[in-house]
Amino acid sequence: MSFTAAVRSVLSQYVGFGGRARRAEYWWFALFSILVGIVAAILDMVLGTDFEGASSSGGLVGLIVSLAILLPSLAVAVRRLHDTDRSGWWMLLGLVPIIGAIVLLVFFVQDGTPGPNRFGPSPKHHTASGWAA
């Protein structure tokens, strides 16, 4: 899956929490989010819209961008967990400082379950004529 295909896929399923997402889709969108955040920060500096006294919280453009990509980021993360046959409720593990983020990172880098699982068909192993061998 290419960068543009991954971003298009995630944004077309803006709040689609059902189904599965491949690793490539998740990580390409993560890169897209970082790049858009950097561009937003630069725009905030150029336009002078960064918040006074805020050391790292960004500015108005960064806030708008963050709000715009919040739901698709959560949706693709939940679909990524579905690909590893885990419920989206595992996202709550991210609320546990440090350990939660490490465990989620391990889940996100794992290969998805081959073939269908309880969340749907495998986006990796599915072919037009059926399941790949």
mmCIF file of C-alpha atoms in Angstrom:
data_model
loop_
_atom_site.group_PDB
_atom_site.id
_atom_site.type_symbol
_atom_site.label_atom_id
_atom_site.label_comp_id
_atom_site.label_asym_id
_atom_site.label_seq_id
_atom_site.Cartn_x
_atom_site.Cartn_y
_atom_site.Cartn_z
ATOM 1 C CA MET A 1 0.000 0.000 0.000
ATOM 2 C CA SER A 2 1.418 3.366 -1.001
ATOM 3 C CA PHE A 3 1.494 6.531 1.091
ATOM 4 C CA THR A 4 -1.287 8.216 -0.861
ATOM 5 C CA ALA A 5 -3.445 5.080 -0.957
ATOM 6 C CA ALA A 6 -3.119 4.687 2.808
ATOM 7 C CA VAL A 7 -4.016 8.309 3.543
ATOM 8 C CA ARG A 8 -6.937 8.147 1.096
ATOM 9 C CA SER A 9 -8.140 4.901 2.677
ATOM 10 C CA VAL A 10 -8.040 6.289 6.218
ATOM 11 C CA LEU A 11 -9.699 9.588 5.312
ATOM 12 C CA SER A 12 -12.402 7.832 3.276
ATOM 13 C CA GLN A 13 -13.243 5.809 6.400
ATOM 14 C CA TYR A 14 -13.146 8.965 8.545
ATOM 15 C CA VAL A 15 -15.065 7.486 11.469
ATOM 16 C CA GLY A 16 -15.129 3.851 10.344
ATOM 17 C CA PHE A 17 -14.225 1.850 13.427
ATOM 18 C CA GLY A 18 -15.285 -1.488 11.925
ATOM 19 C CA GLY A 19 -13.106 -3.779 9.870
ATOM 20 C CA ARG A 20 -9.346 -4.169 9.746
ATOM 21 C CA ALA A 21 -6.357 -2.029 8.767
ATOM 22 C CA ARG A 22 -2.986 -3.285 7.555
ATOM 23 C CA ARG A 23 0.247 -2.180 9.174
ATOM 24 C CA ALA A 24 1.165 -0.136 6.116
ATOM 25 C CA GLU A 25 -2.113 1.779 6.270
ATOM 26 C CA TYR A 26 -1.618 2.580 9.956
ATOM 27 C CA TRP A 27 2.040 3.633 9.747
ATOM 28 C CA TRP A 28 1.656 5.656 6.534
ATOM 29 C CA PHE A 29 -1.172 7.581 8.184
ATOM 30 C CA ALA A 30 0.970 8.079 11.294
ATOM 31 C CA LEU A 31 3.679 9.603 9.085
ATOM 32 C CA PHE A 32 1.062 11.765 7.342
ATOM 33 C CA SER A 33 -0.160 13.010 10.748
ATOM 34 C CA ILE A 34 3.367 13.949 11.815
ATOM 35 C CA LEU A 35 4.059 15.774 8.548
ATOM 36 C CA VAL A 36 0.763 17.670 8.704
ATOM 37 C CA GLY A 37 1.528 18.601 12.315
ATOM 38 C CA ILE A 38 4.924 19.984 11.314
ATOM 39 C CA VAL A 39 3.367 22.021 8.494
ATOM 40 C CA ALA A 40 0.717 23.322 10.907
ATOM 41 C CA ALA A 41 3.384 24.367 13.410
ATOM 42 C CA ILE A 42 5.295 26.218 10.691
ATOM 43 C CA LEU A 43 2.103 27.947 9.557
ATOM 44 C CA ASP A 44 1.368 28.948 13.155
ATOM 45 C CA MET A 45 4.818 30.540 13.443
ATOM 46 C CA VAL A 46 4.545 32.320 10.081
ATOM 47 C CA LEU A 47 1.009 33.565 10.722
ATOM 48 C CA GLY A 48 1.710 34.386 14.366
ATOM 49 C CA THR A 49 -1.241 32.312 15.550
ATOM 50 C CA ASP A 50 0.626 30.334 18.192
ATOM 51 C CA PHE A 51 -0.871 30.698 21.658
ATOM 52 C CA GLU A 52 0.881 33.067 24.065
ATOM 53 C CA GLY A 53 2.738 31.342 26.870
ATOM 54 C CA ALA A 54 2.190 27.907 25.374
ATOM 55 C CA SER A 55 5.571 26.261 25.098
ATOM 56 C CA SER A 56 4.592 23.207 23.065
ATOM 57 C CA SER A 57 0.843 23.236 22.614
ATOM 58 C CA GLY A 58 1.048 24.913 19.214
ATOM 59 C CA GLY A 59 -1.371 27.405 17.837
ATOM 60 C CA LEU A 60 -4.694 27.840 16.130
ATOM 61 C CA VAL A 61 -3.758 26.015 12.910
ATOM 62 C CA GLY A 62 -2.241 23.154 14.927
ATOM 63 C CA LEU A 63 -5.375 22.922 17.033
ATOM 64 C CA ILE A 64 -7.623 22.756 13.978
ATOM 65 C CA VAL A 65 -5.403 20.127 12.337
ATOM 66 C CA SER A 66 -5.285 18.066 15.541
ATOM 67 C CA LEU A 67 -9.058 18.112 15.838
ATOM 68 C CA ALA A 68 -9.449 17.245 12.145
ATOM 69 C CA ILE A 69 -7.253 14.132 12.311
ATOM 70 C CA LEU A 70 -8.301 12.972 15.794
ATOM 71 C CA LEU A 71 -11.189 10.730 14.725
ATOM 72 C CA PRO A 72 -9.466 9.164 11.696
ATOM 73 C CA SER A 73 -6.399 8.483 13.863
ATOM 74 C CA LEU A 74 -8.500 6.729 16.481
ATOM 75 C CA ALA A 75 -10.439 4.825 13.812
ATOM 76 C CA VAL A 76 -7.339 3.508 12.027
ATOM 77 C CA ALA A 77 -5.778 2.547 15.388
ATOM 78 C CA VAL A 78 -8.902 0.570 16.323
ATOM 79 C CA ARG A 79 -8.952 -1.116 12.905
ATOM 80 C CA ARG A 80 -5.238 -1.928 13.346
ATOM 81 C CA LEU A 81 -6.033 -3.626 16.664
ATOM 82 C CA HIS A 82 -8.852 -5.501 14.925
ATOM 83 C CA ASP A 83 -6.316 -6.804 12.394
ATOM 84 C CA THR A 84 -4.397 -8.382 15.279
ATOM 85 C CA ASP A 85 -7.709 -9.847 16.583
ATOM 86 C CA ARG A 86 -7.972 -7.432 19.512
ATOM 87 C CA SER A 87 -10.894 -5.270 20.504
ATOM 88 C CA GLY A 88 -10.690 -1.504 20.071
ATOM 89 C CA TRP A 89 -11.107 -1.203 23.830
ATOM 90 C CA TRP A 90 -7.381 -2.010 24.067
ATOM 91 C CA MET A 91 -6.862 1.657 23.075
ATOM 92 C CA LEU A 92 -7.689 2.535 26.685
ATOM 93 C CA LEU A 93 -4.347 0.968 27.580
ATOM 94 C CA GLY A 94 -2.803 4.163 26.222
ATOM 95 C CA LEU A 95 -4.064 5.917 29.354
ATOM 96 C CA VAL A 96 -1.521 3.971 31.427
ATOM 97 C CA PRO A 97 1.649 6.094 31.450
ATOM 98 C CA ILE A 98 4.625 4.711 29.487
ATOM 99 C CA ILE A 99 3.729 1.000 29.782
ATOM 100 C CA GLY A 100 0.439 1.451 27.932
ATOM 101 C CA ALA A 101 2.105 3.199 24.995
ATOM 102 C CA ILE A 102 4.788 0.494 24.784
ATOM 103 C CA VAL A 103 2.208 -2.311 24.772
ATOM 104 C CA LEU A 104 0.128 -0.543 22.102
ATOM 105 C CA LEU A 105 3.263 -0.003 20.012
ATOM 106 C CA VAL A 106 3.972 -3.747 20.175
ATOM 107 C CA PHE A 107 0.374 -4.480 19.119
ATOM 108 C CA PHE A 108 0.597 -2.017 16.205
ATOM 109 C CA VAL A 109 3.808 -3.527 14.794
ATOM 110 C CA GLN A 110 2.568 -7.125 14.937
ATOM 111 C CA ASP A 111 1.411 -8.799 11.746
ATOM 112 C CA GLY A 112 -2.337 -9.212 11.418
ATOM 113 C CA THR A 113 -4.030 -12.553 11.744
ATOM 114 C CA PRO A 114 -4.030 -14.371 8.382
ATOM 115 C CA GLY A 115 -7.446 -15.062 6.940
ATOM 116 C CA PRO A 116 -10.699 -13.832 8.401
ATOM 117 C CA ASN A 117 -11.115 -13.130 12.095
ATOM 118 C CA ARG A 118 -14.069 -11.894 14.152
ATOM 119 C CA PHE A 119 -13.591 -8.372 12.728
ATOM 120 C CA GLY A 120 -13.738 -9.318 9.057
ATOM 121 C CA PRO A 121 -11.607 -10.569 6.189
ATOM 122 C CA SER A 122 -7.868 -9.995 6.118
ATOM 123 C CA PRO A 123 -6.979 -6.896 4.085
ATOM 124 C CA LYS A 124 -3.564 -8.434 3.407
ATOM 125 C CA HIS A 125 -4.420 -11.969 2.367
ATOM 126 C CA HIS A 126 -7.634 -11.288 0.452
ATOM 127 C CA THR A 127 -7.564 -11.646 -3.336
ATOM 128 C CA ALA A 128 -10.221 -10.934 -5.942
ATOM 129 C CA SER A 129 -10.990 -14.632 -6.426
ATOM 130 C CA GLY A 130 -10.875 -15.623 -2.770
ATOM 131 C CA TRP A 131 -8.291 -16.211 -0.078
ATOM 132 C CA ALA A 132 -4.612 -16.333 -0.957
ATOM 133 C CA ALA A 133 -2.812 -19.530 -0.116
#
